[in-house]
mmCIF file of C-alpha atoms and ligand atoms in Angstrom:
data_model
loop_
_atom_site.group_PDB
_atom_site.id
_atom_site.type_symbol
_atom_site.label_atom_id
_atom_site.label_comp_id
_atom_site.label_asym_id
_atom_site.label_seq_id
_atom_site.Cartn_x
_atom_site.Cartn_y
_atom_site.Cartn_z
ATOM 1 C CA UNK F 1 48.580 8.306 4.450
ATOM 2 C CA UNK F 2 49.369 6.631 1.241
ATOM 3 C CA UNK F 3 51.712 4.199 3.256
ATOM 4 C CA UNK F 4 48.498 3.506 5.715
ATOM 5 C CA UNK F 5 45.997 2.468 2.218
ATOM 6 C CA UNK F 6 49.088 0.190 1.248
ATOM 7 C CA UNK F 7 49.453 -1.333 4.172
ATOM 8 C CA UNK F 8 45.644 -1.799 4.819
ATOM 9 C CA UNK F 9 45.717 -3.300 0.680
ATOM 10 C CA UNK F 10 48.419 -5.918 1.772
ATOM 11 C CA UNK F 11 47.092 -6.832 5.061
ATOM 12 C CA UNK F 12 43.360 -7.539 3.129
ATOM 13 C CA UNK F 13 45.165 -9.842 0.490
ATOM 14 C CA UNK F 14 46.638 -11.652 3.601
ATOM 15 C CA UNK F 15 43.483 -12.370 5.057
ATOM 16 C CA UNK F 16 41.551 -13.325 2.103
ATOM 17 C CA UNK F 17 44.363 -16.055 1.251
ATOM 18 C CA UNK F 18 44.568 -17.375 4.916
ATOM 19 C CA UNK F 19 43.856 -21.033 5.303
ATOM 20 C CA UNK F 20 40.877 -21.616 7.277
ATOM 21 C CA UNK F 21 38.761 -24.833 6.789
ATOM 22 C CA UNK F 22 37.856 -26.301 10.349
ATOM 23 C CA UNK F 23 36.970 -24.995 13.691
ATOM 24 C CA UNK F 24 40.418 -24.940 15.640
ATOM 25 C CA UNK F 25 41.340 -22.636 12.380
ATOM 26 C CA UNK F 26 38.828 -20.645 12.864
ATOM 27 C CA UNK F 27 39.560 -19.880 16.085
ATOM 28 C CA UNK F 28 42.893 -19.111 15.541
ATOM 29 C CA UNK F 29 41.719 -16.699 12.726
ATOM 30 C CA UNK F 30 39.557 -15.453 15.387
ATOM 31 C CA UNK F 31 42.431 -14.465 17.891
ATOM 32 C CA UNK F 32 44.797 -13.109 15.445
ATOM 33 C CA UNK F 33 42.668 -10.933 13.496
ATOM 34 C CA UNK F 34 39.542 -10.001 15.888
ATOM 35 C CA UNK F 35 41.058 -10.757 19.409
ATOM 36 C CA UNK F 36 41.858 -7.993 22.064
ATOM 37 C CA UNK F 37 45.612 -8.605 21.108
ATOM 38 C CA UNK F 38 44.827 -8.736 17.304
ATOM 39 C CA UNK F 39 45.572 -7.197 14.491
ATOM 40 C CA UNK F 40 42.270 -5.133 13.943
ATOM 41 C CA UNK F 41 43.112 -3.828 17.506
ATOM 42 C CA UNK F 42 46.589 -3.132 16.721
ATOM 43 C CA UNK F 43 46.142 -0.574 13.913
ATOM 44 C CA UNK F 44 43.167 1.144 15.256
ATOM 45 C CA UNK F 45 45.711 2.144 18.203
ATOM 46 C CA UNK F 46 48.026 3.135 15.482
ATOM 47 C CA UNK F 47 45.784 6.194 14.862
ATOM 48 C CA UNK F 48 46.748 8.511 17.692
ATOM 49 C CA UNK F 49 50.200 8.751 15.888
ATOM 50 C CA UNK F 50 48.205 9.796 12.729
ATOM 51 C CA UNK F 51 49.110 13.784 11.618
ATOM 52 C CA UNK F 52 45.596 15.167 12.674
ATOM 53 C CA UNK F 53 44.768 16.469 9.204
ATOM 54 C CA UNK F 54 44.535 13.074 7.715
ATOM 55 C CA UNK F 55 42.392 11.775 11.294
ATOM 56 C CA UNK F 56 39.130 11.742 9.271
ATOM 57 C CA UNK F 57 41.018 9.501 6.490
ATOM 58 C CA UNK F 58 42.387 7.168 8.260
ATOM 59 C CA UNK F 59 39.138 6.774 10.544
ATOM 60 C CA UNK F 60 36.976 5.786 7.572
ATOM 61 C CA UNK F 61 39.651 3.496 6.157
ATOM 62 C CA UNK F 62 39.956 1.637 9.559
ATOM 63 C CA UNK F 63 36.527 1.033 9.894
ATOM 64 C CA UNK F 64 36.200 0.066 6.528
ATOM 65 C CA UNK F 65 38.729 -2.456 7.200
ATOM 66 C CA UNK F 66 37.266 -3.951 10.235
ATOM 67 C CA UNK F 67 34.229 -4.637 8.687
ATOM 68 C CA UNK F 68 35.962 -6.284 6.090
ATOM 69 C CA UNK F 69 37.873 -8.334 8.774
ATOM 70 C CA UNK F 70 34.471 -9.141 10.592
ATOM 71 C CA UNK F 71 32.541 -10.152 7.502
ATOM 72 C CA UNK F 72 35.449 -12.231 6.395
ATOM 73 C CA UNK F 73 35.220 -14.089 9.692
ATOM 74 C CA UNK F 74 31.344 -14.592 9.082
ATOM 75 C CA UNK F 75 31.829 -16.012 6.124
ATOM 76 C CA UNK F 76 34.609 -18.408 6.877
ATOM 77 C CA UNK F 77 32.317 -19.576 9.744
ATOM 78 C CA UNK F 78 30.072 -20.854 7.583
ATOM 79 C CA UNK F 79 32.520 -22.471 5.136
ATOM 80 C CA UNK F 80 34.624 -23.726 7.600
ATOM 81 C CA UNK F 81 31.822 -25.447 9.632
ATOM 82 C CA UNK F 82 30.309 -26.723 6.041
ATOM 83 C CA UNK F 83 29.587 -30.125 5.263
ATOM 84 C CA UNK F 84 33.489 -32.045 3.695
ATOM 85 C CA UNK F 85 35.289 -29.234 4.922
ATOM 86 C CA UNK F 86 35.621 -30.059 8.721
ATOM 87 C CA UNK F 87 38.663 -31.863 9.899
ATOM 88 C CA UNK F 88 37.771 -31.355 13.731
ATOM 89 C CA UNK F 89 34.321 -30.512 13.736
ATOM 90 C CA UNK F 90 32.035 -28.081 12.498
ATOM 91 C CA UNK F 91 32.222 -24.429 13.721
ATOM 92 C CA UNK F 92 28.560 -24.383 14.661
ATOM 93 C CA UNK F 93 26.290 -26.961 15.945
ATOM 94 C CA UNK F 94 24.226 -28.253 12.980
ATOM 95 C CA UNK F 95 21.069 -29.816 14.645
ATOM 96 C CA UNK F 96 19.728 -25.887 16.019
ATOM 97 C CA UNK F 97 17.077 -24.284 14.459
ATOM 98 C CA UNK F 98 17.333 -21.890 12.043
ATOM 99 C CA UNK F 99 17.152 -18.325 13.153
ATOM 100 C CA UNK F 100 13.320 -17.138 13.040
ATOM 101 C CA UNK F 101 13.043 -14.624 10.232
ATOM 102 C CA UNK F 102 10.422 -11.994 10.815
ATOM 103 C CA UNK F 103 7.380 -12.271 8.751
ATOM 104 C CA UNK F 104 6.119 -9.225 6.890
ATOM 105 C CA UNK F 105 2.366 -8.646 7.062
ATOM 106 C CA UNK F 106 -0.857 -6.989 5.258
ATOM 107 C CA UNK F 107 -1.235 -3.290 5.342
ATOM 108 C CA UNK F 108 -4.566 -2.403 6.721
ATOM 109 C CA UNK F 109 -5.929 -1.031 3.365
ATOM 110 C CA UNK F 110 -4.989 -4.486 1.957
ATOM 111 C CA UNK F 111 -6.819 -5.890 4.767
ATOM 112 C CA UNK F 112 -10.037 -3.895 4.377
ATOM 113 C CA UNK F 113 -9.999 -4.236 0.739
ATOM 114 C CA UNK F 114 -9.783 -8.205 0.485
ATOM 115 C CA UNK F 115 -12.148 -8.051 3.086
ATOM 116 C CA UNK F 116 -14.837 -6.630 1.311
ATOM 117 C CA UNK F 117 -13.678 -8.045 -1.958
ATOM 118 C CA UNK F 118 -14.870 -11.533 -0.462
ATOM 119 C CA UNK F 119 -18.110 -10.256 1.181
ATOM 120 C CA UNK F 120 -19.260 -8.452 -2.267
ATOM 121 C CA UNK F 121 -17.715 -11.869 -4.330
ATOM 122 C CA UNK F 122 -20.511 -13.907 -2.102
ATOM 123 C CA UNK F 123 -23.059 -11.817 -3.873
ATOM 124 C CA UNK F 124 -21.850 -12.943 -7.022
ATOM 125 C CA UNK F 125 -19.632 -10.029 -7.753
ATOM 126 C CA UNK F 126 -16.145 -10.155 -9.828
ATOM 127 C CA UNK F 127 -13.173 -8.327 -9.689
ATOM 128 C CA UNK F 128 -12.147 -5.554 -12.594
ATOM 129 C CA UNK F 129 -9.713 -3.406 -12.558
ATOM 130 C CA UNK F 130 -8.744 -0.810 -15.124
ATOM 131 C CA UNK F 131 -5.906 1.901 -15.703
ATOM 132 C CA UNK F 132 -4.553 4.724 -13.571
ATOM 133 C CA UNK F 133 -3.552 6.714 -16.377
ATOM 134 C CA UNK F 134 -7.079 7.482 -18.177
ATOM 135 C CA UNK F 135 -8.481 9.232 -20.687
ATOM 136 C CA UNK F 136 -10.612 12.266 -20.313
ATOM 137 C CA UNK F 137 -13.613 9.923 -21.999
ATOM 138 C CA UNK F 138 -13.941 7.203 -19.184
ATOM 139 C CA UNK F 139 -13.352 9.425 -16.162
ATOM 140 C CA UNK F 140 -15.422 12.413 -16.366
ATOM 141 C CA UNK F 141 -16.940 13.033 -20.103
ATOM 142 C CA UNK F 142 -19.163 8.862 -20.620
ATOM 143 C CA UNK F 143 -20.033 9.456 -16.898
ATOM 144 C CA UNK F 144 -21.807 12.306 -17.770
ATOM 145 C CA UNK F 145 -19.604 14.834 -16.795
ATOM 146 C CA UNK F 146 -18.879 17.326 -19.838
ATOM 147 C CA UNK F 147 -15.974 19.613 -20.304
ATOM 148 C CA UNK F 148 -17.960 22.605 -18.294
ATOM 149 C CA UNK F 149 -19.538 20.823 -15.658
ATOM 150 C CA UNK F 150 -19.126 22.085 -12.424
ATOM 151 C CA UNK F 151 -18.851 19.381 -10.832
ATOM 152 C CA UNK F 152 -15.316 18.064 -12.499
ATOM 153 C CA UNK F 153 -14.004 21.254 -9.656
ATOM 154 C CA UNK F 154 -14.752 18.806 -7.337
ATOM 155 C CA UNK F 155 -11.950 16.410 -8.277
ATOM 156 C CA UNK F 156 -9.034 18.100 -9.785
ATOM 157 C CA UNK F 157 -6.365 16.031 -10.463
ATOM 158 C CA UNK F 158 -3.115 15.932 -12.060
ATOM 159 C CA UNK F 159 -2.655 15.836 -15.943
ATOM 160 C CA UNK F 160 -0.448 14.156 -18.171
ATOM 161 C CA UNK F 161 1.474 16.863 -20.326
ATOM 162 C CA UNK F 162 2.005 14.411 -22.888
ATOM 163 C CA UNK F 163 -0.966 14.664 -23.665
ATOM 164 C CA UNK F 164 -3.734 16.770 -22.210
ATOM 165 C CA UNK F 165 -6.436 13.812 -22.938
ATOM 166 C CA UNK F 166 -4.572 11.651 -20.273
ATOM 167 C CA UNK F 167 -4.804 11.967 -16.696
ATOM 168 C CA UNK F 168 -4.152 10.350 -12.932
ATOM 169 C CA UNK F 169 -8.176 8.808 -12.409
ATOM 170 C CA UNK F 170 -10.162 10.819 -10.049
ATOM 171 C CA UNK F 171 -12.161 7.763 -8.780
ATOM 172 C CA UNK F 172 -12.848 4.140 -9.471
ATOM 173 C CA UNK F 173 -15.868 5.047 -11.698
ATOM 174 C CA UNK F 174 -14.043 5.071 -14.721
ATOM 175 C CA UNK F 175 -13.790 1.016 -14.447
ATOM 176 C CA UNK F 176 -17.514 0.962 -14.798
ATOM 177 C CA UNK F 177 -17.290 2.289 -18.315
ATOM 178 C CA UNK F 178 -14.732 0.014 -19.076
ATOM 179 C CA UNK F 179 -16.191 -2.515 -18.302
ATOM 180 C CA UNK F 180 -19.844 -1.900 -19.572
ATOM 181 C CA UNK F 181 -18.076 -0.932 -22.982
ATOM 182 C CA UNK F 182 -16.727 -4.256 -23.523
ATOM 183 C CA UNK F 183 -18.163 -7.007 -21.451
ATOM 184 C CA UNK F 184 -21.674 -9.106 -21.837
ATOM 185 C CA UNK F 185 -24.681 -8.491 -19.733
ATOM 186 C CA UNK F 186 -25.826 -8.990 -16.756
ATOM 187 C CA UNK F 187 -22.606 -7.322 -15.009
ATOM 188 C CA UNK F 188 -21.961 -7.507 -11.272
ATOM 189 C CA UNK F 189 -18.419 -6.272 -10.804
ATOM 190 C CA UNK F 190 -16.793 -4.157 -8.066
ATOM 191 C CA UNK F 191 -13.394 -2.196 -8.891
ATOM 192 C CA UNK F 192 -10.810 -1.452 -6.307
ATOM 193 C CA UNK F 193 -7.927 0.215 -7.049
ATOM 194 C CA UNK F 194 -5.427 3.641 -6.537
ATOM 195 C CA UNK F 195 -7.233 7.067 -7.290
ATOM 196 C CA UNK F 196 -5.727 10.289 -7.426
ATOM 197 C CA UNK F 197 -6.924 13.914 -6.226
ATOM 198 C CA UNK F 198 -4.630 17.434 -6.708
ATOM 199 C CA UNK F 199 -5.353 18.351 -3.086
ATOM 200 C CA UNK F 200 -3.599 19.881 0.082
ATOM 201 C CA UNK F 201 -2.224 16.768 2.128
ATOM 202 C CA UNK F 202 -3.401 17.116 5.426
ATOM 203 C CA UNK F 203 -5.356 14.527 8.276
ATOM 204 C CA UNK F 204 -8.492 13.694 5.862
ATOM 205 C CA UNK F 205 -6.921 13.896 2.417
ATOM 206 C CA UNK F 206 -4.553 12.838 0.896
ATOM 207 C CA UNK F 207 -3.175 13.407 -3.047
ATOM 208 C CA UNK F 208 -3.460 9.745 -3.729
ATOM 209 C CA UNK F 209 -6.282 7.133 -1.814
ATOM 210 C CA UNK F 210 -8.130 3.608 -2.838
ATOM 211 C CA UNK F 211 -11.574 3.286 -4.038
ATOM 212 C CA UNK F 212 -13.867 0.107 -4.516
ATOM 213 C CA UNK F 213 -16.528 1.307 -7.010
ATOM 214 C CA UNK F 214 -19.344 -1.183 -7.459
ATOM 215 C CA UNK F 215 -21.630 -1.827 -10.471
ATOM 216 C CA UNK F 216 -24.743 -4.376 -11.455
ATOM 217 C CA UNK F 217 -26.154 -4.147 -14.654
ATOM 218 C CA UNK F 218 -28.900 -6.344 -15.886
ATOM 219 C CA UNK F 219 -33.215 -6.323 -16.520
ATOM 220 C CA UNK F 220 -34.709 -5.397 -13.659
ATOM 221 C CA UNK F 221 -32.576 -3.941 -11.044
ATOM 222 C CA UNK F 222 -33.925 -1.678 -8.234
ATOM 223 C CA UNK F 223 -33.146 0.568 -5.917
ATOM 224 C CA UNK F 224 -34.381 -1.939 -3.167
ATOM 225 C CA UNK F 225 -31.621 -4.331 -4.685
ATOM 226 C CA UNK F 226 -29.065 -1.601 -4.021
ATOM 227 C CA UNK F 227 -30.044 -1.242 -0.409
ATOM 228 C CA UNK F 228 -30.130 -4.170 0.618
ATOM 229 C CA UNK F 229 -26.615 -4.919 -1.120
ATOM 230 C CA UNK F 230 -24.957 -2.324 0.349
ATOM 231 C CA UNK F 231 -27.115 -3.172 4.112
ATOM 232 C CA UNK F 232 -25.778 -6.692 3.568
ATOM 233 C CA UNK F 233 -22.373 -5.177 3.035
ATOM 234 C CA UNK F 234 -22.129 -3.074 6.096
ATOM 235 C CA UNK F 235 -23.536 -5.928 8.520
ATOM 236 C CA UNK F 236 -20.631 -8.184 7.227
ATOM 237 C CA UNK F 237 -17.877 -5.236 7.543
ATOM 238 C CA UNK F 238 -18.758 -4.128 10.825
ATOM 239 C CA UNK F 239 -21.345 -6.173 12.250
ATOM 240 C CA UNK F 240 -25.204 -6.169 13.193
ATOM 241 C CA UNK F 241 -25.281 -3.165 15.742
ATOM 242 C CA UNK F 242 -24.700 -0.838 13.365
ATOM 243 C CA UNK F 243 -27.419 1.391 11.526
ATOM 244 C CA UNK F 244 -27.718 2.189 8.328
ATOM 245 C CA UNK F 245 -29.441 5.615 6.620
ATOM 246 C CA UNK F 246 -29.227 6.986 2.983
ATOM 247 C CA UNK F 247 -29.429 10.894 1.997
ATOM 248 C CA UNK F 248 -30.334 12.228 -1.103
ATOM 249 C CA UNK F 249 -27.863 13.224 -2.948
ATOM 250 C CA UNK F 250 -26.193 14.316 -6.352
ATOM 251 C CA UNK F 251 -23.957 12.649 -8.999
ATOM 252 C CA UNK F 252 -23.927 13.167 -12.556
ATOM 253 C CA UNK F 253 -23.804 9.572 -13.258
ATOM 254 C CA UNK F 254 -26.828 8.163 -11.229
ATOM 255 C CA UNK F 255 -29.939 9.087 -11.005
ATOM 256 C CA UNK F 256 -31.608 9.178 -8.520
ATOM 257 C CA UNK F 257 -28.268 9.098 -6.388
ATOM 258 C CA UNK F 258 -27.844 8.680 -2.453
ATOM 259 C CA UNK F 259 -25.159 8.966 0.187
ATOM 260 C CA UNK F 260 -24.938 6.573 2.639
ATOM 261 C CA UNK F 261 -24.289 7.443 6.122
ATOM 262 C CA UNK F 262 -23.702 4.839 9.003
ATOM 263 C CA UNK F 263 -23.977 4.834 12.819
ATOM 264 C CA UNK F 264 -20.336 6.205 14.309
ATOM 265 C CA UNK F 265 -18.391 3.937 15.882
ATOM 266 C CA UNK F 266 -16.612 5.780 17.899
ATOM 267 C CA UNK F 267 -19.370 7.029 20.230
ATOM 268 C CA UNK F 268 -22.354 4.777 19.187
ATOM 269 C CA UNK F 269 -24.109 7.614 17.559
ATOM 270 C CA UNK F 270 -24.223 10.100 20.386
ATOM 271 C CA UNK F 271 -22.116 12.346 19.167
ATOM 272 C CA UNK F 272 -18.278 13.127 18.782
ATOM 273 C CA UNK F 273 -16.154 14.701 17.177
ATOM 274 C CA UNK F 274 -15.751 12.252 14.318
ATOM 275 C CA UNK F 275 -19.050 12.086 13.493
ATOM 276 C CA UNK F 276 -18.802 15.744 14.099
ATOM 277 C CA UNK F 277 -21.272 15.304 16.526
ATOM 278 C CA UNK F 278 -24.156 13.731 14.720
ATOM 279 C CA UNK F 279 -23.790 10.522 15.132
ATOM 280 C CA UNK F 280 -23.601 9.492 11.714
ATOM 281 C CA UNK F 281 -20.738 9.109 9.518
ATOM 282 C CA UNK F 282 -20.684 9.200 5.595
ATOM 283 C CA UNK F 283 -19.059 5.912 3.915
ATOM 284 C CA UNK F 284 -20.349 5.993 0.642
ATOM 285 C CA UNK F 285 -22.134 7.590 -3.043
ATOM 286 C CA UNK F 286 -24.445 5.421 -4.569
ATOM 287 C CA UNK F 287 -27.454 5.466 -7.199
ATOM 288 C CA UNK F 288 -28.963 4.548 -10.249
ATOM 289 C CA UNK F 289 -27.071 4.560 -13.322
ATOM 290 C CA UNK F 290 -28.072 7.330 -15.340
ATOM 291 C CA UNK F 291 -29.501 6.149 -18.782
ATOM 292 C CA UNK F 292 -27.195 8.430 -20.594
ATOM 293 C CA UNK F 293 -24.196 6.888 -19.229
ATOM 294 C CA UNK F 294 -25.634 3.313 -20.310
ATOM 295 C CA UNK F 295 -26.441 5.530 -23.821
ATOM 296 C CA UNK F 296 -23.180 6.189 -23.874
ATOM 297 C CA UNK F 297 -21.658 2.594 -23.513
ATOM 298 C CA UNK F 298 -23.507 1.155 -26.079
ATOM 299 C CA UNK F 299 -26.409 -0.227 -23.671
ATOM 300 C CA UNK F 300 -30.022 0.021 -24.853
ATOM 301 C CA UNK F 301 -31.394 1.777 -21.600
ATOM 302 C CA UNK F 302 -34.905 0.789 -21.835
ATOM 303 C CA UNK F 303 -33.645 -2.812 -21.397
ATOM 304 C CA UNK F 304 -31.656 -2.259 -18.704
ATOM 305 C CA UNK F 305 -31.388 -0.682 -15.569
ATOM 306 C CA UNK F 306 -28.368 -0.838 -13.132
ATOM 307 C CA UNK F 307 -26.941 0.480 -9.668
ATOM 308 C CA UNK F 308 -23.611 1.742 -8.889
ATOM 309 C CA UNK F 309 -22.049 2.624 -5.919
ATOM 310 C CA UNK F 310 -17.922 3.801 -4.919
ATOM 311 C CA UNK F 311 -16.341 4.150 -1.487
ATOM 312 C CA UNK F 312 -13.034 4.869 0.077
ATOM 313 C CA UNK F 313 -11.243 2.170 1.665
ATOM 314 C CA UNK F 314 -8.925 4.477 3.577
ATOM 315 C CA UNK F 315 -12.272 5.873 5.268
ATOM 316 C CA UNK F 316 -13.905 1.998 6.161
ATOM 317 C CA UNK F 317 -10.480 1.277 7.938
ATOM 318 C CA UNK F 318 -10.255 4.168 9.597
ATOM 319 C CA UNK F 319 -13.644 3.377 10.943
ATOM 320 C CA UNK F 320 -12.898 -0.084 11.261
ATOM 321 C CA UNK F 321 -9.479 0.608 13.265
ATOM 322 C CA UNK F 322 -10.499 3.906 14.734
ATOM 323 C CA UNK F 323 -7.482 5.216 12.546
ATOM 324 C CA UNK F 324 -7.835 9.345 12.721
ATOM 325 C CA UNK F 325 -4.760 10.288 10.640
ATOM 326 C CA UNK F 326 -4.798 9.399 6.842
ATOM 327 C CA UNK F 327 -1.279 10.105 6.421
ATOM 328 C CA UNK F 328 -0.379 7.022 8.580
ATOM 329 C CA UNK F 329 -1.474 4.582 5.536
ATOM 330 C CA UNK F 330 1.032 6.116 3.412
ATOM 331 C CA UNK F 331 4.505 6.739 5.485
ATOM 332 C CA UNK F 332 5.149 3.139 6.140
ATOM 333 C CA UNK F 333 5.885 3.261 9.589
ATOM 334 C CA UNK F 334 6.635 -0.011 11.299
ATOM 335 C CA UNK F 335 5.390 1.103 14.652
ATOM 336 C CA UNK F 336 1.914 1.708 12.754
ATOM 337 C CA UNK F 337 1.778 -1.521 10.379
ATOM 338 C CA UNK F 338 2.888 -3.981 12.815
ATOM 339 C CA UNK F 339 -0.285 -3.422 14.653
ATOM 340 C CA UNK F 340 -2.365 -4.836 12.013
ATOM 341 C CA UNK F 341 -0.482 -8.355 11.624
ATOM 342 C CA UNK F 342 -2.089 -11.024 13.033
ATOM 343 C CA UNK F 343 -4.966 -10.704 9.874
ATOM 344 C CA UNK F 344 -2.677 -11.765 7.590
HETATM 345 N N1 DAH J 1 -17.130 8.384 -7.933
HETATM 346 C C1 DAH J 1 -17.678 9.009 -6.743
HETATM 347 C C2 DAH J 1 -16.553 9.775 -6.034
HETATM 348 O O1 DAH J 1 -15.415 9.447 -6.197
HETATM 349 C C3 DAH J 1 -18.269 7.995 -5.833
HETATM 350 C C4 DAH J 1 -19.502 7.378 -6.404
HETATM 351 C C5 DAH J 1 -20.736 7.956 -6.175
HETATM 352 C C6 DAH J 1 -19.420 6.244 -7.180
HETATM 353 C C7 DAH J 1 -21.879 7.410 -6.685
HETATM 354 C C8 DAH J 1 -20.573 5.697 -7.722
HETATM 355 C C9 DAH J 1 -21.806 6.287 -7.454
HETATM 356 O O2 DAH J 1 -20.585 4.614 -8.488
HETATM 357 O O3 DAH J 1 -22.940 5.722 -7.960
HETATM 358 O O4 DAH J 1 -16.814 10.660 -5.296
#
C-alpha cells in the first residue's frame, strides 16, 4: 500500500511540472494522462492485483487522484488557451459566450413583504425595525401586558438564560414602543421583521415566522382612518374582488381592538376547508392604541390618539400563492422557491 501512496506522490509531482502552454500540448496532456490508453486508466486497472484488505484504500486514493488529474487538465485549459501563452492557438474559441450562470431569486416572504412595504410607503409610511433579542419591557410589560396577564400564555417564547429579562420577540409590536419612545410625532411607521413563538412545528405554525406591525400616531386619528388604511391595503395586495369585514376583538394594547377577516380565496367565500368553511379568512389584529401604552412611552394621551395594526406575512402569501404548508418557507427547497422567480 505504502508503495501505491508513493507512487501516486511521484506521479502528482510529474504532472504538476509538465509543460503545457498551447493547444497541441494540451492535447497531448490530454492523451497521456486522461485518454483510454492513459495513465489514469492504467492504474485504476492496477487495482484487481490489490490484496483485498487494502481494496477500500486504494479505491479512495485512485479516485482522489483522478480528480486531481482532471482538475489539473481544467486548469491548464484555461492557461494554456490564455492570452501570450498560445504558440498554436488557443485551446478554446474566445469569441463564445460565456456560460449562463443561473440567477438566484426572491423567496416568496421577501416578495410579499416588499410588496406591501411599497403599498403602505404610498401612504406615507416608513420603515423601522428593532431587535430580536428584547427585553421583557418592550414586548409584553409597555404594551400593557403585566407579569400575570393571561394573555402573555398566548405567546410563549424562548428565553435568554443570560438573563431572564431578555427574550426571542413574540411579535412585531415591540417596534412600536421603540419607536414611540424615541422618535417625534406624528409617526406613521410599519415594522417587518422575524418573530419567534415556543410552539409545536406542524402545517400552521411554525417556532419562528415574519410579522409587519403597523403604527400611526398623531392628533386626530380614527378608527375610520384605520379602515380605510388597512381596505386600501387589501385592494392593492389582492385586488378589488375581495371583501373585507372586521370582528371585535381583544388585545391588551388597543382599545377598542378588531380582527380583520377577508373573503377566501380559495373558494370565493363559499366555503372550504381553508376558510374552514366560512368563507372568511383571518389576516390580521388591529385597534386603537390603548392610552396606557402611549402613558407609558412618554406620550400625553389626551393629545394624541393612534392606530396599530400587525399581521403575518407567512399567512398573506399563503393566501396570495395558495401555499397550505408553512414549513415549505423554511426548508429551502429548490423545487418550491424556483416557482416564485420571475417577481424578482
Ligand atoms: N401583536 C399581535 C400578535 O402578534 C398582533 C397585533 C394585534 C398587532 C393588534 C397590533 C394590534 O398592532 O393592534 O398577535
Amino acid at each position: 500500500m505504502q508503495q501505491l501512496i508513493d507512487q501516486i506522490n511521484k506521479y502528482r509531482q510529474e504532472i504538476q511540472s509538465e509543460p503545457v502552454s498551447n493547444a497541441a500540448e494540451l492535447e497531448q496532456f490530454r492523451i497521456k494522462y486522461l485518454g483510454s490508453k492513459g495513465l489514469v486508466k492504467t492504474i485504476m486497472g492496477e487495482m484487481k492485483h490489490i490484496a483485498p484488505e487494502n481494496r477500500k484504500d486504494a479505491g479512495q486514493l485512485l479516485n482522489d487522484f483522478k480528480l486531481f488529474v482532471e482538475t489539473h487538465f481544467e486548469e491548464l485549459k484555461l492557461t494554456a488557451g490564455g492570452p501570450g501563452l498560445s504558440q498554436s492557438g488557443p485551446a478554446y474559441d474566445t469569441g463564445l459566450p460565456g456560460l449562463p450562470l443561473p440567477l438566484g431569486g426572491r423567496h416568496p416572504i421577501s416578495i410579499v413583504r416588499n410588496r406591501m412595504i411599497s403599498i403602505f410607503q404610498r401612504l406615507g409610511f416608513s420603515v423601522a425595525e428593532g431587535p430580536e433579542i428584547e427585553d421583557d419591557w418592550h414586548n409584553f410589560t409597555a404594551l400593557n401586558l403585566p407579569e400575570d396577564h393571561p394573555a402573555r400564555d398566548m405567546q410563549d417564547t424562548f428565553y435568554i438564560s443570560k438573563n431572564p429579562d431578555w427574550l426571542l420577540r413574540t411579535h412585531s409590536s415591540s417596534v412600536q414602543i421603540r419607536e414611540m419612545e424615541k422618535r417625534e410625532l406624528p409617526l406613521r411607521i410599519i415594522c417587518p421583521g422575524r418573530v419567534y413563538r415556543n410552539e409545536t412545528i406542524s402545517a400552521r405554525a411554525h417556532c419562528f415566522f415574519h410579522q409587519v406591525e403597523g403604527l400611526y400616531i398623531a392628533e386626530d386619528v380614527s378608527f375610520a382612518d384605520l379602515k380605510q388604511t388597512l381596505y386600501f391595503f387589501v385592494k392593492e395586495m389582492f385586488g378589488n374582488d375581495v371583501n373585507v369585514r372586521f370582528r371585535p376583538s381583544y388585545f391588551p394594547f388597543t382599545e377598542p381592538s378588531a380582527e380583520m377577516d377577508i373573503s377566501c380565496l380559495i373558494c370565493g367565500g363559499n366555503g372550504c376547508s381553508v376558510c374552514k368553511r366560512t368563507g372568511w379568512v383571518e389576516i390580521l389584529g388591529c385597534g386603537m392604541v390603548h392610552p396606557q401604552v402611549l402613558e407609558n412611552c412618554g406620550i400625553d394621551s389626551n393629545r394624541y390618539t393612534g392606530f396599530a395594526f400587525g399581521m403575518g406575512i407567512e399567512r398573506i402569501t399563503m393566501l396570495k400563492y395558495q401555499v397550505k404548508d408553512l414549513r415549505l418557507f423554511s426548508e429551502n427547497d429548490l423545487r418550491f422557491l424556483k416557482q416564485f422567480n420571475q417577481e424578482v
